[in-house]
Amino acid sequence: MDSKVAVVAIGGNSLIRDKTHQDLPSQIATVEETCRHIADMIAAGWSMVITHGNGPQVGFALRRNELAAHEVPMTPIDVIGAETQGAIGYMIARALDNELKVRGIARPVAPVITQVRVDRNDPAFRNPTKGIGGFMSKEKALEFAREGWTVREDAGRGWRRMIASPIPLEIIEQDAIRALLEAGFIVVAVGGGGIPVVRDEAGLLKGTIAVIDKDRASSLLASALKAELFLISTAVEKVALNYNKHEQRWLDRLTLSEARRYLAEGHFLAGSMGPKIEAIIAYLEANPRGKALITKPEAIQSALAGQTGTWVTAEA
């Protein structure tokens, strides 16, 4: 593998632009737009693994299951994760393949359904905190509670089912992803954080009811591949301190120690920038020579040229 390797994690905004564009044609159009920006990186000589979120799509699939439960069997959460990985991986692979062909770039694209191992004794299983599916009334939530779900009221927006979000430990298809990269493929993998699996007493893999944070799993993969760049594409052009407050300050660069300090001070919220900064910290701790970048899709090229985005490195 002669070219530089990047792991590019694209967020929900790269798949669904807003609440009025959640239909499939709109999702495909948004994916195509994101892939144009990714193709710019490939044209500049990067090899890469593209990872992606799947939160809204899992919620849609869960709702379809519920509406059709009187006709067909329900689908387990781990299988829903696999289904959405396949669907989104297909959309990204097709859009990127078409974009590269239009540009005359001969790089094959391979989506890989990816399992990610977690610890079956992870404390997250005892305290589910990740919302899944849509909001609902208290009465409906109590029905789900009687079925065994953990339900919680969410900041006045309604009740929601909660699911465990354990720490990713091992990417099962890691060697296959590396082999594809070495063969010249652009790889789409670790969709939605990967399908969560555990090993039983006999060491055999088993699906589990959980979701894995996409950025944490992407960080684990970037570390394992020793990728030169870990790029998180999100809704904002840069990271900020005191976000959306009067004293907000955009950050061009961060060191690892600064990232740790600002995270501890509460600048990066758990529901937004926090997991991204945690993922970058883990990547740089495992790969001190690497670089991390946070920016929005349309700013990727200017960010790589040093004109925008927030760069994070182990040292100044």
mmCIF file of C-alpha atoms in Angstrom, residues 2 10 12-13 22 35 54 63 71 77 85 141 173 188 221 230 236 262 286 306 311 316:
data_model
loop_
_atom_site.group_PDB
_atom_site.id
_atom_site.type_symbol
_atom_site.label_atom_id
_atom_site.label_comp_id
_atom_site.label_asym_id
_atom_site.label_seq_id
_atom_site.Cartn_x
_atom_site.Cartn_y
_atom_site.Cartn_z
ATOM 1 C CA ASP A 2 1.985 2.981 -1.303
ATOM 2 C CA ILE A 10 -19.198 10.273 7.811
ATOM 3 C CA GLY A 12 -25.748 11.310 9.960
ATOM 4 C CA ASN A 13 -25.754 14.639 8.105
ATOM 5 C CA GLN A 22 -35.714 11.510 5.079
ATOM 6 C CA CYS A 35 -19.133 10.988 -2.227
ATOM 7 C CA ASN A 54 -27.003 4.368 10.700
ATOM 8 C CA ARG A 63 -40.694 1.079 13.160
ATOM 9 C CA GLU A 71 -47.872 -10.114 9.380
ATOM 10 C CA ILE A 77 -31.511 -5.428 16.563
ATOM 11 C CA GLN A 85 -25.041 -1.608 6.962
ATOM 12 C CA ALA A 141 -43.385 3.545 26.673
ATOM 13 C CA GLU A 173 -13.221 -8.376 9.698
ATOM 14 C CA VAL A 188 -16.802 0.853 3.195
ATOM 15 C CA LEU A 221 -10.109 0.647 13.052
ATOM 16 C CA PHE A 230 -8.610 9.896 11.025
ATOM 17 C CA VAL A 236 -19.952 21.751 11.626
ATOM 18 C CA TYR A 262 -11.372 20.591 27.292
ATOM 19 C CA ALA A 286 -2.629 4.417 20.026
ATOM 20 C CA GLY A 306 -5.022 23.729 6.109
ATOM 21 C CA TRP A 311 -6.818 19.486 13.387
ATOM 22 C CA ALA A 316 1.761 21.009 18.936
#
